[in-house]
Short mmCIF file of C-alpha atoms and ligand atoms in Angstrom, two decimals:
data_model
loop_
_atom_site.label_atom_id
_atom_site.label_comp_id
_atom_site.label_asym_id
_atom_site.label_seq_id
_atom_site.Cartn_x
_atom_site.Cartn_y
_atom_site.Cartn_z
CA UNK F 14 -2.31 16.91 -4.60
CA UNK F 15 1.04 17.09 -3.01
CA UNK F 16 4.05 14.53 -3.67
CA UNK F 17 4.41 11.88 -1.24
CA UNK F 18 7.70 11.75 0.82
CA UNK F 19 10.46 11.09 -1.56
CA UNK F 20 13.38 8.85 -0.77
CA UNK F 21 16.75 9.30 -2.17
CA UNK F 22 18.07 6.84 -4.11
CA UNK F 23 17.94 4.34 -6.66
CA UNK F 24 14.19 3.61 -7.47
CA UNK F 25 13.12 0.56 -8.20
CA UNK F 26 10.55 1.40 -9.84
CA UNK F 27 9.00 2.03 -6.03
CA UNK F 28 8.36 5.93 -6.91
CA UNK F 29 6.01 4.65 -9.70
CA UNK F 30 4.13 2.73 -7.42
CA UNK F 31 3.96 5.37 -4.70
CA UNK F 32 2.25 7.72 -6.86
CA UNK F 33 0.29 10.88 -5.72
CA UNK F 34 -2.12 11.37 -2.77
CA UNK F 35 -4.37 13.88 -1.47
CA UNK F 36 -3.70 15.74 2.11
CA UNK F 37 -6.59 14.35 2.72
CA UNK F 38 -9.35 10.94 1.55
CA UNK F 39 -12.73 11.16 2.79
CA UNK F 40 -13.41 7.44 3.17
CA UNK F 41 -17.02 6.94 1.17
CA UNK F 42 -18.96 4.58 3.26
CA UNK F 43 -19.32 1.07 0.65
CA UNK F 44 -22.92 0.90 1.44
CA UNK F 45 -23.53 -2.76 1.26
CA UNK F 46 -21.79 -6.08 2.16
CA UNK F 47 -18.55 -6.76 0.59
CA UNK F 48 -18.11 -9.82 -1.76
CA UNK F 49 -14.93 -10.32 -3.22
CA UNK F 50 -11.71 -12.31 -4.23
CA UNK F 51 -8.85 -9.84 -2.72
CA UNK F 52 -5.19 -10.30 -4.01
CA UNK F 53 -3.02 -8.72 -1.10
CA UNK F 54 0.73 -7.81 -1.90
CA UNK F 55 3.59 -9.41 -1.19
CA UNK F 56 4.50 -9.97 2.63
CA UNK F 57 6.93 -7.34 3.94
CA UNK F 58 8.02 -9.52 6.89
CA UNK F 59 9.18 -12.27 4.18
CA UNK F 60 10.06 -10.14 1.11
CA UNK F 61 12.95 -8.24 3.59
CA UNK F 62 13.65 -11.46 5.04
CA UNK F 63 14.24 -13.10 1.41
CA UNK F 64 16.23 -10.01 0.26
CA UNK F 65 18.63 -9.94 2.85
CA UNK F 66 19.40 -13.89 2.73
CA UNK F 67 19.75 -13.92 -0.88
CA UNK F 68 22.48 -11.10 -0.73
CA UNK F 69 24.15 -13.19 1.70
CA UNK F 70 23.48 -16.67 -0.25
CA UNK F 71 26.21 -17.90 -2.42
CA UNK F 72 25.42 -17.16 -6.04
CA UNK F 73 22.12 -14.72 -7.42
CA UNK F 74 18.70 -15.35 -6.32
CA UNK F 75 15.41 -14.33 -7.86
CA UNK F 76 12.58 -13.19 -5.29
CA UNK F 77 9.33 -13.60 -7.06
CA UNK F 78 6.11 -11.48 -6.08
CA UNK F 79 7.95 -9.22 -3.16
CA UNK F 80 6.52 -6.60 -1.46
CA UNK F 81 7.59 -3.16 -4.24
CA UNK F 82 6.87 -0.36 -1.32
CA UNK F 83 9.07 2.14 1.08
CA UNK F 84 10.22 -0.43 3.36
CA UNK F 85 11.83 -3.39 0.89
CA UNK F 86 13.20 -0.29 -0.77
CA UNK F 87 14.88 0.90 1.76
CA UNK F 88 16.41 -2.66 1.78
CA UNK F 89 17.35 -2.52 -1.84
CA UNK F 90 18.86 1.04 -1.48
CA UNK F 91 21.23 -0.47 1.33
CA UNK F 92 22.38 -3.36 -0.61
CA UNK F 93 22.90 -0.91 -3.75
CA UNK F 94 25.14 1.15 -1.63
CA UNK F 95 27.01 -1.41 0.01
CA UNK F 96 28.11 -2.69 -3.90
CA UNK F 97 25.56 -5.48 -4.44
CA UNK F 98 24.37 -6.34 -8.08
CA UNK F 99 20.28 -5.90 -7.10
CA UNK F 100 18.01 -5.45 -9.87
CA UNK F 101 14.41 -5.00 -9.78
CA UNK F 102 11.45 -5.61 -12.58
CA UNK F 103 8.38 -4.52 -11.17
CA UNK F 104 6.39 -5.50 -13.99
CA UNK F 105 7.37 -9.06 -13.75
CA UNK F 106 6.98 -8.43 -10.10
CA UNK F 107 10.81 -10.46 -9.14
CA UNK F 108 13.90 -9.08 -7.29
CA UNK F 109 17.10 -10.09 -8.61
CA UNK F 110 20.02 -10.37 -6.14
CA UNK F 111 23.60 -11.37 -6.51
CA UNK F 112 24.80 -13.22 -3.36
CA UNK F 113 28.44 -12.97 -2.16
CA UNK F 114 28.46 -15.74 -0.11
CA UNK F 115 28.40 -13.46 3.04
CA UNK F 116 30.98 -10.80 1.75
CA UNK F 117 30.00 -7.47 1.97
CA UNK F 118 31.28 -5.42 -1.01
CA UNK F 119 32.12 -2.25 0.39
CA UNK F 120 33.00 -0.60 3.81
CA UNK F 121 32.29 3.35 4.57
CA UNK F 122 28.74 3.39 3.67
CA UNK F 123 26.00 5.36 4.80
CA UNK F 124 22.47 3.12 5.02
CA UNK F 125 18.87 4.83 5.47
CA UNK F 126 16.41 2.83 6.85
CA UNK F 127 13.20 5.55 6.75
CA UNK F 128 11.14 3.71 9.72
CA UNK F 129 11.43 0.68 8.16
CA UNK F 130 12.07 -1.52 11.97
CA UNK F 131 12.69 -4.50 9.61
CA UNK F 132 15.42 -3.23 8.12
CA UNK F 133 16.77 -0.74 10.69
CA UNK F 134 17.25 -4.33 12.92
CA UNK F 135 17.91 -6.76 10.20
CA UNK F 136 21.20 -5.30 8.88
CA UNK F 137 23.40 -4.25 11.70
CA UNK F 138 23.97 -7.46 12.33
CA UNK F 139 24.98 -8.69 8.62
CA UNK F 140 26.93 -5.26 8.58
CA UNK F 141 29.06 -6.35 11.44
CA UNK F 142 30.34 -9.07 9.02
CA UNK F 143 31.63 -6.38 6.53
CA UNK F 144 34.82 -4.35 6.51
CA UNK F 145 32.89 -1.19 7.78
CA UNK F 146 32.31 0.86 8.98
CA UNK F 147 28.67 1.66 8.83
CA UNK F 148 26.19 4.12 9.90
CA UNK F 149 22.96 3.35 9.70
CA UNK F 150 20.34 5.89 10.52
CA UNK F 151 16.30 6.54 9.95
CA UNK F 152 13.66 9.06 10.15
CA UNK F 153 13.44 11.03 13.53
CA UNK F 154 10.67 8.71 14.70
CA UNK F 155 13.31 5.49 14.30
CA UNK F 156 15.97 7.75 16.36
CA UNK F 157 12.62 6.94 19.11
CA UNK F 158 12.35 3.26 17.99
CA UNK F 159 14.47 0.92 20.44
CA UNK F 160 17.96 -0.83 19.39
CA UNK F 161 19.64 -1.25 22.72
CA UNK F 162 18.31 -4.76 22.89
CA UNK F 163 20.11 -5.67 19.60
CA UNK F 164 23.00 -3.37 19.96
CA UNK F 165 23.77 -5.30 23.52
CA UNK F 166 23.92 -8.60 21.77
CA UNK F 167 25.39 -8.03 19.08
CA UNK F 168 28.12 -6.98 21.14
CA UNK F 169 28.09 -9.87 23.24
CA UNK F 170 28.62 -11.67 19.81
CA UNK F 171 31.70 -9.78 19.15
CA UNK F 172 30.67 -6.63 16.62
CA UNK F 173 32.00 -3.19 17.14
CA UNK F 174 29.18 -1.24 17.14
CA UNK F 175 28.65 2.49 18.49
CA UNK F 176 25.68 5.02 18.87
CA UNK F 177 26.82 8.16 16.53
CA UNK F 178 24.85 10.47 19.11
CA UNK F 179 23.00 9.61 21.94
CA UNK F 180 23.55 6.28 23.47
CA UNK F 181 20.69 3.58 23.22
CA UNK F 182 19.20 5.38 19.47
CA UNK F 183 19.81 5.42 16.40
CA UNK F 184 22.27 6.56 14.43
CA UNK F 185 24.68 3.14 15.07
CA UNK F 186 28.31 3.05 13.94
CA UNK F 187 29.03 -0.46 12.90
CA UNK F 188 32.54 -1.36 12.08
CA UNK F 189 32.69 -4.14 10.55
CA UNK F 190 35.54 -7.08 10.69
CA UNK F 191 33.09 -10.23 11.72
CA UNK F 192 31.22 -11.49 14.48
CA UNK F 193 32.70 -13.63 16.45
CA UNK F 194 29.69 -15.65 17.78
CA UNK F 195 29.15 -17.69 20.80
CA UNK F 196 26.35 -17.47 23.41
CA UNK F 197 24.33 -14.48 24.27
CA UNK F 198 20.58 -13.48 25.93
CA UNK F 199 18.58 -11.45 23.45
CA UNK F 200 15.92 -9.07 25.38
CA UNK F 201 13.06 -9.02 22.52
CA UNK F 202 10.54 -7.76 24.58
CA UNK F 203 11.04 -4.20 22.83
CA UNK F 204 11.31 -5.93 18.98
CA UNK F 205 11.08 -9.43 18.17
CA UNK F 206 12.96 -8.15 14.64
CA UNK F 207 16.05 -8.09 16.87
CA UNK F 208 16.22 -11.64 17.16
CA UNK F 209 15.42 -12.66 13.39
CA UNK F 210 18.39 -9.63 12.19
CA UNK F 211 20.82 -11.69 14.81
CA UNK F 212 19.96 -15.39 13.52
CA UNK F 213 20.18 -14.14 9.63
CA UNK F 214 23.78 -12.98 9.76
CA UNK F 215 24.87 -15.98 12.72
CA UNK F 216 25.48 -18.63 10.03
CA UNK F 217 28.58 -16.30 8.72
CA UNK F 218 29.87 -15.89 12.49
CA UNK F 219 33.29 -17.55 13.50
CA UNK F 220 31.59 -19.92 15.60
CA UNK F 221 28.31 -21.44 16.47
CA UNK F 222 25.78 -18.84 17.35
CA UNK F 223 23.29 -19.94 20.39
CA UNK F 224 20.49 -17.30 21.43
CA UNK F 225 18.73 -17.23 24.73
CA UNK F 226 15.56 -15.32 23.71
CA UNK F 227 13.68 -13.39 26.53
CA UNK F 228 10.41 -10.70 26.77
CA UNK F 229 7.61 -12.74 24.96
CA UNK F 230 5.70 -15.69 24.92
CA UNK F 231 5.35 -16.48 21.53
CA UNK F 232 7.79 -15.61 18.53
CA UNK F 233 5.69 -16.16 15.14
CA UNK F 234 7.97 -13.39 13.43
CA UNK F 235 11.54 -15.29 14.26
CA UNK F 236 9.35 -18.11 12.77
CA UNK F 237 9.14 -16.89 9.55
CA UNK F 238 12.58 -15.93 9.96
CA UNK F 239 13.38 -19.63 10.66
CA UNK F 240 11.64 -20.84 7.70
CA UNK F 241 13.33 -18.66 5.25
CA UNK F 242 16.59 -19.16 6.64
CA UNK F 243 15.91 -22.83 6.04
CA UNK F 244 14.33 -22.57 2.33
CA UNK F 245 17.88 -20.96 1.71
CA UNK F 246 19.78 -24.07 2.91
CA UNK F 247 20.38 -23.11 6.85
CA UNK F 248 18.80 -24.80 9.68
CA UNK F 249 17.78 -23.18 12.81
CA UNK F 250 18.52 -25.60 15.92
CA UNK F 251 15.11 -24.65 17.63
CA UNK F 252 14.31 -26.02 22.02
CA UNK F 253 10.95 -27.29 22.80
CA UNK F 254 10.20 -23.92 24.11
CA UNK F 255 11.11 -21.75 21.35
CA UNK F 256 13.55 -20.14 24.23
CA UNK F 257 17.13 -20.88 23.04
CA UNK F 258 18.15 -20.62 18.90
CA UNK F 259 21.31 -22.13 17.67
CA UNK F 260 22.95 -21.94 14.21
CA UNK F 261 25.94 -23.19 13.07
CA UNK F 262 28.54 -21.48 11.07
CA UNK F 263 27.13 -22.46 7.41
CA UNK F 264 26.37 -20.92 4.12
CA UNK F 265 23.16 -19.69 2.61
CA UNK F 266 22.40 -21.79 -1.30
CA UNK F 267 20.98 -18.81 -3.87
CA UNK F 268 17.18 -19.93 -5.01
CA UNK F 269 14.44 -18.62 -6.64
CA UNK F 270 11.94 -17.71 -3.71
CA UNK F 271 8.32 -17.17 -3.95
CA UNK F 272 6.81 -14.16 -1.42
CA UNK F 273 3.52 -14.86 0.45
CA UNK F 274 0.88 -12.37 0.21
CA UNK F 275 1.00 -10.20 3.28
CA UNK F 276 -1.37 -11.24 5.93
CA UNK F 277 -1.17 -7.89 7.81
CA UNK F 278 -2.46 -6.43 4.41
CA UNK F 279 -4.99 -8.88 4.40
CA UNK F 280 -6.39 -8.14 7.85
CA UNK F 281 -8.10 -4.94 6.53
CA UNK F 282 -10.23 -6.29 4.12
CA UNK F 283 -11.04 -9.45 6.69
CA UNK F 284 -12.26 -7.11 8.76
CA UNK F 285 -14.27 -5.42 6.53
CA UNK F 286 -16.20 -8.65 5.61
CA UNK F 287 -16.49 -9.14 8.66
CA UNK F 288 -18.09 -5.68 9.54
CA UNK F 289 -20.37 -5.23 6.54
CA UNK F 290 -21.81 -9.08 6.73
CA UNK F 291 -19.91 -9.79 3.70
CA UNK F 292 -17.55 -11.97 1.92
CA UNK F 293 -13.74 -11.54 1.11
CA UNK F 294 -11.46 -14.46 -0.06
CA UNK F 295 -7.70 -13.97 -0.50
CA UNK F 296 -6.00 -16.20 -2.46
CA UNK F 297 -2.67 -17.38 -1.75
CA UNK F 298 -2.59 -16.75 2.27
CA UNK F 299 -3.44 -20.31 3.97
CA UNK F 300 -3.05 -22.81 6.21
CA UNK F 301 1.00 -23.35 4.73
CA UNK F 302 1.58 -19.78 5.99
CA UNK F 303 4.12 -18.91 8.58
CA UNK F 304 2.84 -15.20 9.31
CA UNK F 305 1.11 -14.92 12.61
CA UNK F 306 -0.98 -12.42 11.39
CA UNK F 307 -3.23 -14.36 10.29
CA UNK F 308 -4.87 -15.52 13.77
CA UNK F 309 -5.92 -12.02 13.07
CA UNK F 310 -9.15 -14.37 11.57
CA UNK F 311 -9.28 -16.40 13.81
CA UNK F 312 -10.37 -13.76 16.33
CA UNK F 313 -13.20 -12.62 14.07
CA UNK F 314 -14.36 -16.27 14.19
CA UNK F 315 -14.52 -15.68 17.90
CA UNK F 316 -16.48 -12.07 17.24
CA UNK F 317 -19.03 -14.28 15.20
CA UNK F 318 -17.79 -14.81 11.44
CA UNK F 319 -17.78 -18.00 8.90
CA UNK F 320 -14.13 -18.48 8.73
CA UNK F 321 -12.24 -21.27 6.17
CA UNK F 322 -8.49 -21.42 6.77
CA UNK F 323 -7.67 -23.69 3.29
CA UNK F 324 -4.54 -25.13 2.57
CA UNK F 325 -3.33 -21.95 -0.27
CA UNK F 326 -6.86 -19.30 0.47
CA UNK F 327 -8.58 -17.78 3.56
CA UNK F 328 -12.10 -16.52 3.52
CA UNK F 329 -14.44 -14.83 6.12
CA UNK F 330 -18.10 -14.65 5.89
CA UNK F 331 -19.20 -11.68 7.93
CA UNK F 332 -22.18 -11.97 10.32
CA UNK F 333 -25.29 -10.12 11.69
CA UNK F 334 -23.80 -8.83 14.27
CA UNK F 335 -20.26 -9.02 15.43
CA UNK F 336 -19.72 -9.58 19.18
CA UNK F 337 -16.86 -7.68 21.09
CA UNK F 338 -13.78 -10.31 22.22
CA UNK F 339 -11.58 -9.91 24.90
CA UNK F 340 -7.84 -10.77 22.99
CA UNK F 341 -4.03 -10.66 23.96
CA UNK F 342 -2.57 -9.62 20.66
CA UNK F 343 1.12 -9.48 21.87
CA UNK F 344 1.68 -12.29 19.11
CA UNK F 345 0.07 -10.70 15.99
CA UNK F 346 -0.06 -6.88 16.61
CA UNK F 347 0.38 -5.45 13.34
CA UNK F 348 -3.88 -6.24 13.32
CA UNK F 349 -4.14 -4.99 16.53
CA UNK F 350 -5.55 -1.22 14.75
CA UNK F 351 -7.73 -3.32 12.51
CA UNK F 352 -9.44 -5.08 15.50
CA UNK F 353 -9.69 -1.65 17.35
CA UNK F 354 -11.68 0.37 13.57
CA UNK F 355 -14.01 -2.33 13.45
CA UNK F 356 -14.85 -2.83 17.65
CA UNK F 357 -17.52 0.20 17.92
CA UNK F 358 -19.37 -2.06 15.47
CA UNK F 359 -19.50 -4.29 17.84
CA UNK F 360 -22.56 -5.32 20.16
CA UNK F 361 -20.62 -5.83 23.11
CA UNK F 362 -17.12 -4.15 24.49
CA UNK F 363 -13.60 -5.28 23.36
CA UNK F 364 -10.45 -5.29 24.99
CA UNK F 365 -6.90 -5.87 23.56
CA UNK F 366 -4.52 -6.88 25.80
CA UNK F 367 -0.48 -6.97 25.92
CA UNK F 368 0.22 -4.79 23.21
CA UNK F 369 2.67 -2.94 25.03
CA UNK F 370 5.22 -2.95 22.25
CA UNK F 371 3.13 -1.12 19.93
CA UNK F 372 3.35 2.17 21.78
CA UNK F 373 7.05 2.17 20.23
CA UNK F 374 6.41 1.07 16.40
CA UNK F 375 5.77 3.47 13.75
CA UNK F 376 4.23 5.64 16.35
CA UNK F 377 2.55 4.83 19.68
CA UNK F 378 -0.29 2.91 18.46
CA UNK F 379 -1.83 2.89 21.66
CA UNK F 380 -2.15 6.27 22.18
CA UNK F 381 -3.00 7.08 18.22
CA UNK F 382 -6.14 4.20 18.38
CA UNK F 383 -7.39 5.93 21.29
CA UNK F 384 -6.84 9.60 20.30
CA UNK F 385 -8.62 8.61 17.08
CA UNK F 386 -11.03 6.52 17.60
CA UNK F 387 -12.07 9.42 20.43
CA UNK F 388 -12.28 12.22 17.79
CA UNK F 389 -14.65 9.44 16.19
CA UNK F 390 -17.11 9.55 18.91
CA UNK F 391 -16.30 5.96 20.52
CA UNK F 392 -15.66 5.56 24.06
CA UNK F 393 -12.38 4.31 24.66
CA UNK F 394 -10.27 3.20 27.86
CA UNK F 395 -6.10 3.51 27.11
CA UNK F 396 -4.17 0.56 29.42
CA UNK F 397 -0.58 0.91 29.38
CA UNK F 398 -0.34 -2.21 27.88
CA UNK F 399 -4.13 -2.38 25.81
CA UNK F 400 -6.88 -1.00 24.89
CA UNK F 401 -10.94 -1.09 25.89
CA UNK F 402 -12.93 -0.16 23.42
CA UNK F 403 -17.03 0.64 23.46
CA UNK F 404 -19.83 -0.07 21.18
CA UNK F 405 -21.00 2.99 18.82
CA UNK F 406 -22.26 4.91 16.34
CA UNK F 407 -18.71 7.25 14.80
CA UNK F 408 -19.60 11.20 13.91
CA UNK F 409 -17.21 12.77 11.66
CA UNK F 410 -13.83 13.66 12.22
CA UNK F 411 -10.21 13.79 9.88
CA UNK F 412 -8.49 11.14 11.85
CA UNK F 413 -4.82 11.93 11.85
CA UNK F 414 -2.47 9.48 10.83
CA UNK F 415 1.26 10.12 12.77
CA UNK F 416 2.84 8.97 9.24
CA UNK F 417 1.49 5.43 10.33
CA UNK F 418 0.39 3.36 7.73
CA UNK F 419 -1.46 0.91 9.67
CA UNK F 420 -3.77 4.25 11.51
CA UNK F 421 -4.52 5.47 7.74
CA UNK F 422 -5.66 1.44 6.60
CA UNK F 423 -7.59 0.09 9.70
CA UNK F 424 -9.86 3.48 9.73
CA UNK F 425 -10.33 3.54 6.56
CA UNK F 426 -12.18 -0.18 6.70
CA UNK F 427 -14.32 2.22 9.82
CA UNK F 428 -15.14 4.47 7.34
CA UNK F 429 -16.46 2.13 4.65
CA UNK F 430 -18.35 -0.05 7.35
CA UNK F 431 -20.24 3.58 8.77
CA UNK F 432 -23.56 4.24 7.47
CA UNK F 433 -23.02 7.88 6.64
CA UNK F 434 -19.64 9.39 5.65
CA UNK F 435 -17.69 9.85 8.55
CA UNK F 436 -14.01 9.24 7.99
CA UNK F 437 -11.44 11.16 6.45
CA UNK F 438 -7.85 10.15 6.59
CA UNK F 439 -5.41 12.86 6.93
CA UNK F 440 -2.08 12.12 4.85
CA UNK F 441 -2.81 8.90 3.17
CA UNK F 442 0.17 8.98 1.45
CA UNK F 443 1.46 6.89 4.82
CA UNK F 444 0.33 3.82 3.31
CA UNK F 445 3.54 3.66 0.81
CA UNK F 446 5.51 2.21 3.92
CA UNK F 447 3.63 -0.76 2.96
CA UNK F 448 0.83 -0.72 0.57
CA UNK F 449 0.88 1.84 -1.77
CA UNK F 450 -2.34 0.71 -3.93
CA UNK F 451 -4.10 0.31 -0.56
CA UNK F 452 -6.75 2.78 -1.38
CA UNK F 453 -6.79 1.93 -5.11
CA UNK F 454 -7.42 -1.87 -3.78
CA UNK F 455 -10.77 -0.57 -1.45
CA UNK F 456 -12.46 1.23 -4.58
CA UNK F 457 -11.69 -1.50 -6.45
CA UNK F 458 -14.55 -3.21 -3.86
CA UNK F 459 -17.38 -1.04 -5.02
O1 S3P Z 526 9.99 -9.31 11.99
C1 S3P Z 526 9.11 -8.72 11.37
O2 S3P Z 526 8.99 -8.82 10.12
C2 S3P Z 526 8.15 -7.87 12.10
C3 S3P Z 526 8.03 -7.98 13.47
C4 S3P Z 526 7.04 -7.21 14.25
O3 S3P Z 526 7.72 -6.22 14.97
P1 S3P Z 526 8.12 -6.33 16.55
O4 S3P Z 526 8.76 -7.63 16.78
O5 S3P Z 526 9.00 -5.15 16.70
O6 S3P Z 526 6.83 -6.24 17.32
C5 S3P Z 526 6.01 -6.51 13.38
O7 S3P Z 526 5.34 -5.53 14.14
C6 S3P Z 526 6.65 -5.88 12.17
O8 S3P Z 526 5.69 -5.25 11.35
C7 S3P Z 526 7.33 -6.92 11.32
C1 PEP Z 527 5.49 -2.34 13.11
C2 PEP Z 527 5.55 -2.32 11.78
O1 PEP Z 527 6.64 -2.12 11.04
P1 PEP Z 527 8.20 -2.18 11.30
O2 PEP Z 527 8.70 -3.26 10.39
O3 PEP Z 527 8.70 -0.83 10.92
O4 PEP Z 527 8.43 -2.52 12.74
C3 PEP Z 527 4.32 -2.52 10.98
O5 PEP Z 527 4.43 -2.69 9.74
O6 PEP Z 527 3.20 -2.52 11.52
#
């Protein structure tokens, strides 16, 4: 057993959680049809959203049921370091967080963000309203990840902000002293997160902020942002076509906020009803949600499955046989991996479509799905933008991971849906970025 990657810092209780994994899981296949009642963790998306807005809401804040795992910690970490009161009971499972009204304690701080994208692109712009300055850096693989996008606007908004080596990566200078505000594009074709960092810190800039979003179609993710924004007393002027964002200079009310379960988290064991003919209910994760990530159901209602959407529970009935779908997942591509583990089991082809963006997440999932799924046996056509993948049977392979988190969770629901043992995931320990008891939660199925 070796120690999974350590982060400095305070803990949180987070290193508790993390716990020890193997260099490698073979994936036991489950052997018969799920049926279960699955409680998912907290959603990342809304627990860093929640975190950051309370530390800039006016009083202290308590954020029940968020997400304890590497990427909210990184969060907490920053706000430690930057002189915020932030204190975390993992037991009772709430965040406490002592909002300065959008003061920023301290100047000449170092932040890590590991390759947490939410919080490498959510605080640049609330550190521009500090005294600075800032760096902010990551892991090698977010020196990779793009900023430009967000660096450019912010910019345009009136923050000092600087690349600390090579221009257009990671590690950023900010400097602090305010943003100004006013109008500005936003390219979000790279990161949608670039958008949702920008409209969390605009209610503190001089004047009104008004974005001009460009690069995708749909924007579920600056929707949740919108709706946390507003639970916290700010308003979001929104345009029929979701295309231009305005926010006025205004001030965020502390709360006690209630976190979501994670629909990305709850894709895997979807699928895996779905894949075995079985049943898996999660409670909490309805109709009332804002995450995207759950169409991710809706598409294995297209594939064949018994899917309820209720107002506060999903549930999917597996079937038969799944059919293949033809899908653009530019919207919801966190479940983009889960789609592609549970396609061979298909009985016809499927093809994922405008997924470009994921080549530049936690590592180029595009490339990873069809290295992997290769190794597996499958037949598999890469698209720059998407994927093609064939119908079956897997032989046995370690399927490497590239520190992803989502690689090690999707195959593992490929390995429990085989017949015969055929998966084993090399470094497991990847699934601390968002789900530490990930593997803990999939034994607890048998
Ligand atoms: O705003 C967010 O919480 C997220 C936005 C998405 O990223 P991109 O917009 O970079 O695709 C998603 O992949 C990520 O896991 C979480
Ligand atoms: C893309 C992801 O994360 P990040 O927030 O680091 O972008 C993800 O969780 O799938």
């Amino acid at each position: 057993m070796k120690p999974v990657r350590g982060v400095p810092g305070i803990d949180f209780g987070i290193r508790e959680v993390r716990g020890d994994f193997p260099e490698e899981l073979e994936i036991s296949p489950l052997g018969r049809p799920v049926d279960a009642e699955v409680r998912v963790p907290g959603s990342k998306s809304v627990t860093n959203r929640a975190l950051l807005v309370a530390a800039l809401a006016d009083g202290v804040s308590v954020v029940r049921n968020p997400l304890f795992s590497d990427d909210p910690y990184y969060l907490l970490d920053a706000l430690v370091r930057l002189g915020f009161d932030v204190g975390a009971d993992r037991e009772a499972g709430e965040v406490r967080v002592g909002g300065l009204g959008g003061e920023i304690p301290r100047g000449g701080v170092e932040v890590f963000v590991g390759n947490a994208g939410t919080v490498a692109r959510f605080l640049p712009p609330a550190l521009a309203l500090g005294p600075g300055p800032y760096t902010v850096d990551g892991v090698p693989r977010m020196r990779e990840r793009p900023i430009r996008d967000l660096v450019d606007a912010l910019r345009r908004l009136g923050a000092a902000v600087d690349y600390a080596e090579d221009e257009g990566r990671f590690p950023l200078v900010v400097r602090g002293g305010g943003l100004e505000g006013g109008a500005t594009p936003v390219q979000g074709a790279g990161s949608s997160q670039f958008v949702s960092g920008l409209l969390m810190a605009a209610p503190y800039a001089r004047r009104t902020v008004n974005l001009d979003v460009q690069g995708r179609e749909k924007w579920p993710y600056v929707g949740i942002t919108v709706e946390v924004m507003r639970r916290f007393g700010v308003e979001v002027g929104v345009s029929e076509d979701l295309r231009s964002l305005a926010v006025e200079p205004g001030v965020y009310r502390a709360r006690a906020f209630e976190v979501e379960p994670d629909a990305s988290a709850a894709s895997y064991f979807m699928a895996l009803a779905a894949v075995t003919g079985g049943r898996v209910r999660v409670p909490g994760l309805g109709s009332r949600s804002s995450q995207g990530d759950l169409r991710f159901a809706e598409v294995l209602e297209t594939m064949g499955c018994e899917v309820e959407i209720e107002a506060d529970a999903v549930e999917v009935r597996g079937t038969e046989r799944l059919r293949g779908v033809e899908v653009d997942m530019n919207a919801f591509s966190d479940t983009m991996m889960t789609l592609a583990a549970i396609a061979p089991f298909a009985s016809t082809p499927t093809t994922i479509t405008n997924v470009g963006h994921a080549r530049h997440q936690e590592t180029d999932r595009i490339s990873a799905v069809a290295a992997e799924l290769g190794r597996l046996g499958v037949a598999v056509e890469e698209r720059p933008d998407g994927l093609k993948i064939l119908p079956g049977p897997l032989r046995p392979a370690v399927v490497e991971t590239y520190g992803d988190h989502r690689v090690a969770m999707a195959f593992a629901v490929a390995g429990l849906a085989s017949p015969d043992p055929v998966v084993t995931i090399r470094d497991p320990g990847c699934v601390t970025k968002t789900f530490p008891g990930y593997f803990g939660a999939l034994e607890s199925l048998r």
